[in-house]
Amino acid sequence: MSGSLKRRNEMESNSAQVSNAGLSLFKFTPKQLAITSLSMALSIFIYAWFFGLWFSFLLVVMMLVHEMGHVFAYRIKKMESSPPVFVPFLGAFITSPDLESDREKEAFVGYGGPFLGTIGALALFGLWVFLPSHPSVLLLASFFATFMNLFNLTPIRPLDGGRITQIISDQSMYVGALVLIGFTTLTNSPILWLGWVFFLGSAKMEMRLKIRFGIVVQALMLLHILALWYFGASITSNWLAFIIFVTLINLTRYRRYAFLKDMLKHKEELSKETVKEYETALVQIIPELPKALIKTRLKWFVLYVGLLIFALLLMAIQVVIMVQRARIPLGP
């Protein structure tokens, strides 16, 4: 009887947490909501130049659903976050407290985005199935939303997959590196090179090595662009934007490295705690954390793999349908 009562209390507590999260979900300032609305409108406007209005609108809405999954997860954990801010061709992001010191919370918040995002993609696909006219734009937007969530499940920080799998194993990022190798080999997308920058950020190695590898990634990216140009392939403005972004990341990392080295030249003027912090930062950026319990790691492994398989199956169905339809215009 006591066990049953305990489970009931836990269920009521969880329900209360979800309810409170829902009530506080939209407690943002007018300024925050204005920034979200304007950045959404700007993204839709820019995307519409390339992909058409309806597809762009649905794509941005799917990004919003994904990001609100993170916001909702933060609320459940009784933590604050900003509403989503959209950046054309880079997606969307939220600002929030650092969770790298708490494996469980980071995994929970990381899971919220692709979980709700995949549900949103499924809902869009279901709408396409049940509408008599079967608008092609719904199917295509659903496919891209599914792909977006799958890419985010790549186990590399700061992608959601990296935030989830860090509780399973610190070595999961190397699986993500293999995924990136496959995608980079098979596709022609600048965002995959950005994934390599993420990998360097999450890898545990000396900062000076990260800087060197970052320069190598940047050089390979330039060679890739030159190869595309040489063989007559199209080079979009995305390539320029991403290489500028990678350059800024490398410069920021180098400035951080130079700052730490300079400060450590004057150890006698620093406290022991500060010296230890700086020396640790030079060796690895991501600090060591206590390992999660086997039961907890197994739970998150099942949740992660389950969501991954579900998203893959959904995308496989979408691909089969699109192949059968042969051509899918971007109009409604």
mmCIF file of C-alpha atoms in Angstrom:
data_model
loop_
_atom_site.group_PDB
_atom_site.id
_atom_site.type_symbol
_atom_site.label_atom_id
_atom_site.label_comp_id
_atom_site.label_asym_id
_atom_site.label_seq_id
_atom_site.Cartn_x
_atom_site.Cartn_y
_atom_site.Cartn_z
ATOM 1 C CA MET A 1 0.000 0.000 0.000
ATOM 2 C CA SER A 2 2.805 2.369 0.909
ATOM 3 C CA GLY A 3 4.561 1.642 -2.413
ATOM 4 C CA SER A 4 1.385 2.373 -4.342
ATOM 5 C CA LEU A 5 0.877 5.605 -2.411
ATOM 6 C CA LYS A 6 4.472 6.627 -3.087
ATOM 7 C CA ARG A 7 4.077 6.052 -6.833
ATOM 8 C CA ARG A 8 0.838 8.025 -6.790
ATOM 9 C CA ASN A 9 2.538 10.935 -5.027
ATOM 10 C CA GLU A 10 5.375 10.844 -7.560
ATOM 11 C CA MET A 11 2.886 10.896 -10.447
ATOM 12 C CA GLU A 12 1.027 13.823 -8.891
ATOM 13 C CA SER A 13 4.317 15.653 -8.357
ATOM 14 C CA ASN A 14 5.346 15.098 -11.986
ATOM 15 C CA SER A 15 1.927 16.239 -13.201
ATOM 16 C CA ALA A 16 2.209 19.361 -11.074
ATOM 17 C CA GLN A 17 5.656 20.087 -12.514
ATOM 18 C CA VAL A 18 4.368 19.789 -16.082
ATOM 19 C CA SER A 19 1.325 21.908 -15.247
ATOM 20 C CA ASN A 20 3.448 24.619 -13.648
ATOM 21 C CA ALA A 21 5.796 24.519 -16.616
ATOM 22 C CA GLY A 22 2.865 25.056 -18.942
ATOM 23 C CA LEU A 23 1.542 27.969 -16.895
ATOM 24 C CA SER A 24 4.927 29.723 -16.811
ATOM 25 C CA LEU A 25 5.881 28.827 -20.363
ATOM 26 C CA PHE A 26 4.983 32.164 -21.874
ATOM 27 C CA LYS A 27 6.092 34.423 -19.034
ATOM 28 C CA PHE A 28 8.438 36.417 -21.208
ATOM 29 C CA THR A 29 8.888 40.167 -21.304
ATOM 30 C CA PRO A 30 7.348 42.142 -24.179
ATOM 31 C CA LYS A 31 10.875 42.941 -25.383
ATOM 32 C CA GLN A 32 11.792 39.246 -25.505
ATOM 33 C CA LEU A 33 8.617 38.362 -27.385
ATOM 34 C CA ALA A 34 9.220 41.221 -29.812
ATOM 35 C CA ILE A 35 12.741 39.960 -30.564
ATOM 36 C CA THR A 36 11.403 36.441 -31.131
ATOM 37 C CA SER A 37 8.611 37.663 -33.399
ATOM 38 C CA LEU A 38 10.853 39.959 -35.432
ATOM 39 C CA SER A 39 13.585 37.336 -35.844
ATOM 40 C CA MET A 40 10.950 34.804 -36.935
ATOM 41 C CA ALA A 41 9.526 37.236 -39.471
ATOM 42 C CA LEU A 42 13.005 38.071 -40.768
ATOM 43 C CA SER A 43 13.880 34.386 -41.158
ATOM 44 C CA ILE A 44 10.636 33.667 -43.005
ATOM 45 C CA PHE A 45 11.204 36.659 -45.286
ATOM 46 C CA ILE A 46 14.783 35.637 -46.159
ATOM 47 C CA TYR A 47 13.968 31.946 -46.586
ATOM 48 C CA ALA A 48 10.997 32.870 -48.793
ATOM 49 C CA TRP A 49 13.374 34.362 -51.362
ATOM 50 C CA PHE A 50 14.884 30.932 -51.867
ATOM 51 C CA PHE A 51 12.230 28.380 -50.922
ATOM 52 C CA GLY A 52 8.827 30.015 -51.217
ATOM 53 C CA LEU A 53 6.606 31.552 -48.559
ATOM 54 C CA TRP A 54 4.609 28.547 -47.355
ATOM 55 C CA PHE A 55 7.582 26.227 -47.001
ATOM 56 C CA SER A 56 9.589 28.936 -45.220
ATOM 57 C CA PHE A 57 6.733 29.645 -42.829
ATOM 58 C CA LEU A 58 6.314 25.970 -41.932
ATOM 59 C CA LEU A 59 10.061 25.455 -41.547
ATOM 60 C CA VAL A 60 10.390 28.348 -39.095
ATOM 61 C CA VAL A 61 7.347 27.113 -37.165
ATOM 62 C CA MET A 62 9.022 23.699 -36.860
ATOM 63 C CA MET A 63 12.152 25.414 -35.536
ATOM 64 C CA LEU A 64 9.966 27.217 -33.013
ATOM 65 C CA VAL A 65 8.413 23.931 -31.884
ATOM 66 C CA HIS A 66 11.885 22.431 -31.435
ATOM 67 C CA GLU A 67 13.171 25.355 -29.380
ATOM 68 C CA MET A 68 10.027 25.495 -27.273
ATOM 69 C CA GLY A 69 10.742 21.891 -26.339
ATOM 70 C CA HIS A 70 13.914 23.150 -24.666
ATOM 71 C CA VAL A 71 12.058 26.037 -23.031
ATOM 72 C CA PHE A 72 9.411 23.664 -21.692
ATOM 73 C CA ALA A 73 12.124 21.351 -20.327
ATOM 74 C CA TYR A 74 13.758 24.269 -18.530
ATOM 75 C CA ARG A 75 10.426 25.199 -16.984
ATOM 76 C CA ILE A 76 9.864 21.636 -15.766
ATOM 77 C CA LYS A 77 13.264 21.793 -14.067
ATOM 78 C CA LYS A 78 12.248 25.164 -12.580
ATOM 79 C CA MET A 79 14.897 27.063 -14.511
ATOM 80 C CA GLU A 80 14.587 30.182 -16.616
ATOM 81 C CA SER A 81 15.498 30.620 -20.263
ATOM 82 C CA SER A 82 14.966 33.167 -22.981
ATOM 83 C CA PRO A 83 12.426 32.650 -25.760
ATOM 84 C CA PRO A 84 13.876 31.474 -29.082
ATOM 85 C CA VAL A 85 15.822 33.871 -31.278
ATOM 86 C CA PHE A 86 16.041 33.013 -34.983
ATOM 87 C CA VAL A 87 19.103 33.523 -37.173
ATOM 88 C CA PRO A 88 18.617 32.934 -40.920
ATOM 89 C CA PHE A 89 20.519 29.871 -42.215
ATOM 90 C CA LEU A 90 21.819 29.107 -38.721
ATOM 91 C CA GLY A 91 18.513 28.077 -37.145
ATOM 92 C CA ALA A 92 17.437 29.311 -33.730
ATOM 93 C CA PHE A 93 18.760 29.363 -30.194
ATOM 94 C CA ILE A 94 17.817 30.206 -26.622
ATOM 95 C CA THR A 95 19.988 31.658 -23.885
ATOM 96 C CA SER A 96 19.905 29.791 -20.615
ATOM 97 C CA PRO A 97 21.941 28.818 -17.549
ATOM 98 C CA ASP A 98 24.992 26.608 -18.023
ATOM 99 C CA LEU A 99 24.090 22.980 -17.301
ATOM 100 C CA GLU A 100 27.437 21.281 -17.912
ATOM 101 C CA SER A 101 27.860 20.694 -14.179
ATOM 102 C CA ASP A 102 24.630 18.657 -13.974
ATOM 103 C CA ARG A 103 24.504 15.687 -16.335
ATOM 104 C CA GLU A 104 20.866 14.793 -15.634
ATOM 105 C CA LYS A 105 19.474 18.284 -16.197
ATOM 106 C CA GLU A 106 21.549 18.818 -19.322
ATOM 107 C CA ALA A 107 20.313 15.545 -20.804
ATOM 108 C CA PHE A 108 16.704 16.390 -19.934
ATOM 109 C CA VAL A 109 16.855 19.861 -21.481
ATOM 110 C CA GLY A 110 18.727 18.565 -24.522
ATOM 111 C CA TYR A 111 16.106 15.871 -25.072
ATOM 112 C CA GLY A 112 13.207 18.325 -24.960
ATOM 113 C CA GLY A 113 14.032 19.983 -28.295
ATOM 114 C CA PRO A 114 14.278 16.975 -30.635
ATOM 115 C CA PHE A 115 11.476 15.194 -28.773
ATOM 116 C CA LEU A 116 8.927 17.966 -29.270
ATOM 117 C CA GLY A 117 10.427 18.800 -32.664
ATOM 118 C CA THR A 118 9.940 15.236 -33.911
ATOM 119 C CA ILE A 119 6.363 15.252 -32.623
ATOM 120 C CA GLY A 120 5.842 18.485 -34.563
ATOM 121 C CA ALA A 121 7.262 16.901 -37.720
ATOM 122 C CA LEU A 122 4.973 13.896 -37.208
ATOM 123 C CA ALA A 123 1.967 16.194 -36.768
ATOM 124 C CA LEU A 124 2.831 17.981 -40.003
ATOM 125 C CA PHE A 125 3.163 14.638 -41.773
ATOM 126 C CA GLY A 126 -0.171 13.512 -40.326
ATOM 127 C CA LEU A 127 -1.788 16.697 -41.588
ATOM 128 C CA TRP A 128 -0.450 15.936 -45.071
ATOM 129 C CA VAL A 129 -1.858 12.392 -44.874
ATOM 130 C CA PHE A 130 -5.349 13.418 -43.803
ATOM 131 C CA LEU A 131 -5.849 16.462 -46.026
ATOM 132 C CA PRO A 132 -7.582 15.327 -49.227
ATOM 133 C CA SER A 133 -5.398 17.532 -51.438
ATOM 134 C CA HIS A 134 -2.134 16.221 -49.886
ATOM 135 C CA PRO A 135 -0.259 19.552 -50.191
ATOM 136 C CA SER A 136 3.321 18.827 -51.204
ATOM 137 C CA VAL A 137 4.639 21.674 -49.089
ATOM 138 C CA LEU A 138 3.468 19.919 -45.916
ATOM 139 C CA LEU A 139 5.305 16.734 -46.820
ATOM 140 C CA LEU A 140 8.504 18.563 -47.700
ATOM 141 C CA ALA A 141 8.413 20.732 -44.575
ATOM 142 C CA SER A 142 7.781 17.642 -42.458
ATOM 143 C CA PHE A 143 10.775 15.919 -44.045
ATOM 144 C CA PHE A 144 13.106 18.851 -43.407
ATOM 145 C CA ALA A 145 11.847 19.163 -39.833
ATOM 146 C CA THR A 146 12.566 15.472 -39.267
ATOM 147 C CA PHE A 147 16.038 15.824 -40.774
ATOM 148 C CA MET A 148 16.708 18.905 -38.647
ATOM 149 C CA ASN A 149 15.858 17.014 -35.472
ATOM 150 C CA LEU A 150 17.897 14.000 -36.563
ATOM 151 C CA PHE A 151 20.926 16.184 -37.227
ATOM 152 C CA ASN A 152 20.499 17.731 -33.794
ATOM 153 C CA LEU A 153 20.654 14.236 -32.310
ATOM 154 C CA THR A 154 24.257 13.856 -33.508
ATOM 155 C CA PRO A 155 26.180 13.146 -30.278
ATOM 156 C CA ILE A 156 28.393 16.229 -30.327
ATOM 157 C CA ARG A 157 28.070 19.270 -28.098
ATOM 158 C CA PRO A 158 26.530 21.789 -28.393
ATOM 159 C CA LEU A 159 24.049 19.816 -30.509
ATOM 160 C CA ASP A 160 21.234 18.240 -28.527
ATOM 161 C CA GLY A 161 22.558 14.741 -29.116
ATOM 162 C CA GLY A 162 25.810 15.675 -27.408
ATOM 163 C CA ARG A 163 23.943 17.115 -24.458
ATOM 164 C CA ILE A 164 21.915 13.912 -24.126
ATOM 165 C CA THR A 165 24.641 11.330 -24.644
ATOM 166 C CA GLN A 166 27.131 12.965 -22.267
ATOM 167 C CA ILE A 167 25.208 11.248 -19.470
ATOM 168 C CA ILE A 168 25.629 7.878 -21.221
ATOM 169 C CA SER A 169 29.340 8.117 -22.021
ATOM 170 C CA ASP A 170 31.934 10.838 -22.508
ATOM 171 C CA GLN A 171 33.210 8.854 -25.495
ATOM 172 C CA SER A 172 29.947 9.277 -27.423
ATOM 173 C CA MET A 173 31.345 12.331 -29.203
ATOM 174 C CA TYR A 174 33.642 10.045 -31.199
ATOM 175 C CA VAL A 175 30.561 8.285 -32.557
ATOM 176 C CA GLY A 176 29.372 11.729 -33.580
ATOM 177 C CA ALA A 177 32.678 12.285 -35.370
ATOM 178 C CA LEU A 178 32.086 9.131 -37.430
ATOM 179 C CA VAL A 179 28.603 10.395 -38.315
ATOM 180 C CA LEU A 180 30.095 13.704 -39.423
ATOM 181 C CA ILE A 181 32.675 11.910 -41.565
ATOM 182 C CA GLY A 182 29.883 10.057 -43.342
ATOM 183 C CA PHE A 183 27.736 13.138 -43.869
ATOM 184 C CA THR A 184 30.667 15.301 -44.956
ATOM 185 C CA THR A 185 31.702 12.681 -47.494
ATOM 186 C CA LEU A 186 28.236 12.203 -48.964
ATOM 187 C CA THR A 187 26.846 15.737 -48.947
ATOM 188 C CA ASN A 188 27.796 19.239 -49.979
ATOM 189 C CA SER A 189 26.692 21.265 -46.977
ATOM 190 C CA PRO A 190 28.697 23.925 -45.118
ATOM 191 C CA ILE A 191 26.849 23.236 -41.875
ATOM 192 C CA LEU A 192 28.686 19.906 -41.592
ATOM 193 C CA TRP A 193 31.993 21.737 -41.363
ATOM 194 C CA LEU A 194 30.483 23.646 -38.473
ATOM 195 C CA GLY A 195 29.860 20.257 -36.900
ATOM 196 C CA TRP A 196 33.608 19.641 -36.924
ATOM 197 C CA VAL A 197 34.078 22.865 -34.986
ATOM 198 C CA PHE A 198 31.538 21.586 -32.448
ATOM 199 C CA PHE A 199 33.467 18.330 -32.225
ATOM 200 C CA LEU A 200 36.682 20.192 -31.451
ATOM 201 C CA GLY A 201 34.858 22.169 -28.796
ATOM 202 C CA SER A 202 33.642 19.047 -27.017
ATOM 203 C CA ALA A 203 36.787 16.934 -27.444
ATOM 204 C CA LYS A 204 39.019 16.659 -24.401
ATOM 205 C CA MET A 205 42.433 17.771 -25.567
ATOM 206 C CA GLU A 206 44.855 20.586 -24.913
ATOM 207 C CA MET A 207 43.592 23.946 -26.069
ATOM 208 C CA ARG A 208 46.623 24.515 -28.293
ATOM 209 C CA LEU A 209 45.776 21.299 -30.160
ATOM 210 C CA LYS A 210 42.189 22.450 -30.579
ATOM 211 C CA ILE A 211 43.463 25.657 -32.131
ATOM 212 C CA ARG A 212 45.661 23.731 -34.559
ATOM 213 C CA PHE A 213 42.865 21.359 -35.525
ATOM 214 C CA GLY A 214 40.542 24.338 -35.924
ATOM 215 C CA ILE A 215 42.945 25.869 -38.426
ATOM 216 C CA VAL A 216 43.096 22.538 -40.271
ATOM 217 C CA VAL A 217 39.275 22.411 -40.449
ATOM 218 C CA GLN A 218 39.205 25.958 -41.776
ATOM 219 C CA ALA A 219 41.849 25.145 -44.397
ATOM 220 C CA LEU A 220 39.969 22.020 -45.497
ATOM 221 C CA MET A 221 36.797 24.074 -45.757
ATOM 222 C CA LEU A 222 38.565 26.540 -48.056
ATOM 223 C CA LEU A 223 39.940 23.683 -50.159
ATOM 224 C CA HIS A 224 36.436 22.245 -50.383
ATOM 225 C CA ILE A 225 35.119 25.568 -51.685
ATOM 226 C CA LEU A 226 37.949 25.783 -54.225
ATOM 227 C CA ALA A 227 37.210 22.240 -55.379
ATOM 228 C CA LEU A 228 33.536 23.099 -55.826
ATOM 229 C CA TRP A 229 34.489 26.161 -57.847
ATOM 230 C CA TYR A 230 37.010 24.222 -59.946
ATOM 231 C CA PHE A 231 34.504 21.518 -60.866
ATOM 232 C CA GLY A 232 31.777 24.039 -61.627
ATOM 233 C CA ALA A 233 29.527 23.250 -58.672
ATOM 234 C CA SER A 234 27.325 25.958 -57.203
ATOM 235 C CA ILE A 235 28.663 27.832 -54.175
ATOM 236 C CA THR A 236 25.928 29.478 -52.134
ATOM 237 C CA SER A 237 26.262 32.428 -49.780
ATOM 238 C CA ASN A 238 25.960 29.924 -46.929
ATOM 239 C CA TRP A 239 29.554 28.893 -47.531
ATOM 240 C CA LEU A 240 30.813 32.435 -47.007
ATOM 241 C CA ALA A 241 28.712 32.861 -43.872
ATOM 242 C CA PHE A 242 29.923 29.612 -42.351
ATOM 243 C CA ILE A 243 33.598 30.160 -43.103
ATOM 244 C CA ILE A 244 33.373 33.595 -41.460
ATOM 245 C CA PHE A 245 31.692 31.948 -38.478
ATOM 246 C CA VAL A 246 34.396 29.261 -38.248
ATOM 247 C CA THR A 247 37.074 31.957 -38.458
ATOM 248 C CA LEU A 248 35.484 33.862 -35.584
ATOM 249 C CA ILE A 249 35.350 30.695 -33.479
ATOM 250 C CA ASN A 250 39.031 30.002 -34.134
ATOM 251 C CA LEU A 251 39.983 33.579 -33.274
ATOM 252 C CA THR A 252 37.935 33.468 -30.072
ATOM 253 C CA ARG A 253 39.579 30.206 -29.041
ATOM 254 C CA TYR A 254 43.045 31.617 -29.744
ATOM 255 C CA ARG A 255 42.336 34.789 -27.757
ATOM 256 C CA ARG A 256 41.180 32.654 -24.834
ATOM 257 C CA TYR A 257 44.346 30.574 -25.069
ATOM 258 C CA ALA A 258 46.584 33.672 -25.214
ATOM 259 C CA PHE A 259 44.767 35.200 -22.236
ATOM 260 C CA LEU A 260 45.225 32.088 -20.098
ATOM 261 C CA LYS A 261 48.899 31.745 -21.009
ATOM 262 C CA ASP A 262 49.524 35.401 -20.225
ATOM 263 C CA MET A 263 47.748 35.213 -16.868
ATOM 264 C CA LEU A 264 49.678 32.098 -15.847
ATOM 265 C CA LYS A 265 52.940 33.983 -16.337
ATOM 266 C CA HIS A 266 51.996 35.845 -13.161
ATOM 267 C CA LYS A 267 50.971 32.928 -10.956
ATOM 268 C CA GLU A 268 52.207 34.640 -7.826
ATOM 269 C CA GLU A 269 49.552 37.322 -8.250
ATOM 270 C CA LEU A 270 46.704 34.800 -8.556
ATOM 271 C CA SER A 271 44.963 32.636 -5.997
ATOM 272 C CA LYS A 272 45.582 28.883 -5.999
ATOM 273 C CA GLU A 273 42.002 28.257 -7.125
ATOM 274 C CA THR A 274 42.376 30.627 -10.081
ATOM 275 C CA VAL A 275 45.682 29.085 -11.125
ATOM 276 C CA LYS A 276 44.149 25.611 -11.007
ATOM 277 C CA GLU A 277 41.137 26.790 -13.014
ATOM 278 C CA TYR A 278 43.313 28.352 -15.726
ATOM 279 C CA GLU A 279 45.656 25.363 -15.931
ATOM 280 C CA THR A 280 42.690 23.007 -16.230
ATOM 281 C CA ALA A 281 41.176 25.158 -18.983
ATOM 282 C CA LEU A 282 44.379 24.876 -20.999
ATOM 283 C CA VAL A 283 44.194 21.091 -20.852
ATOM 284 C CA GLN A 284 40.484 20.590 -21.472
ATOM 285 C CA ILE A 285 37.489 22.866 -21.805
ATOM 286 C CA ILE A 286 34.841 20.362 -20.698
ATOM 287 C CA PRO A 287 35.466 19.466 -17.035
ATOM 288 C CA GLU A 288 35.335 15.941 -15.706
ATOM 289 C CA LEU A 289 32.020 15.114 -14.043
ATOM 290 C CA PRO A 290 30.980 12.228 -11.816
ATOM 291 C CA LYS A 291 29.666 9.282 -13.801
ATOM 292 C CA ALA A 292 25.921 8.752 -13.710
ATOM 293 C CA LEU A 293 24.506 5.578 -12.189
ATOM 294 C CA ILE A 294 24.247 2.582 -14.519
ATOM 295 C CA LYS A 295 20.449 2.648 -14.203
ATOM 296 C CA THR A 296 20.346 6.322 -15.180
ATOM 297 C CA ARG A 297 22.705 5.816 -18.103
ATOM 298 C CA LEU A 298 20.648 2.875 -19.348
ATOM 299 C CA LYS A 299 17.445 4.923 -19.110
ATOM 300 C CA TRP A 300 18.885 7.724 -21.210
ATOM 301 C CA PHE A 301 20.365 5.254 -23.687
ATOM 302 C CA VAL A 302 16.903 3.762 -24.257
ATOM 303 C CA LEU A 303 15.304 7.212 -24.553
ATOM 304 C CA TYR A 304 17.957 8.456 -26.963
ATOM 305 C CA VAL A 305 18.021 5.384 -29.201
ATOM 306 C CA GLY A 306 14.224 5.187 -29.148
ATOM 307 C CA LEU A 307 13.844 8.761 -30.371
ATOM 308 C CA LEU A 308 16.595 8.226 -32.932
ATOM 309 C CA ILE A 309 14.927 5.117 -34.366
ATOM 310 C CA PHE A 310 11.514 6.775 -34.433
ATOM 311 C CA ALA A 311 12.866 9.818 -36.304
ATOM 312 C CA LEU A 312 14.754 7.584 -38.744
ATOM 313 C CA LEU A 313 11.631 5.536 -39.463
ATOM 314 C CA LEU A 314 9.590 8.693 -39.978
ATOM 315 C CA MET A 315 12.172 10.078 -42.391
ATOM 316 C CA ALA A 316 12.380 6.749 -44.245
ATOM 317 C CA ILE A 317 8.611 6.808 -44.799
ATOM 318 C CA GLN A 318 8.800 10.400 -46.000
ATOM 319 C CA VAL A 319 11.641 9.598 -48.405
ATOM 320 C CA VAL A 320 9.757 6.627 -49.880
ATOM 321 C CA ILE A 321 6.688 8.784 -50.472
ATOM 322 C CA MET A 322 8.738 11.596 -52.006
ATOM 323 C CA VAL A 323 10.518 9.191 -54.334
ATOM 324 C CA GLN A 324 7.170 7.819 -55.449
ATOM 325 C CA ARG A 325 5.890 11.311 -56.099
ATOM 326 C CA ALA A 326 9.118 12.048 -58.019
ATOM 327 C CA ARG A 327 8.881 15.834 -57.906
ATOM 328 C CA ILE A 328 7.658 18.009 -55.055
ATOM 329 C CA PRO A 329 7.105 21.712 -55.769
ATOM 330 C CA LEU A 330 7.516 24.155 -52.904
ATOM 331 C CA GLY A 331 4.138 25.775 -53.447
ATOM 332 C CA PRO A 332 1.005 24.777 -51.502
#
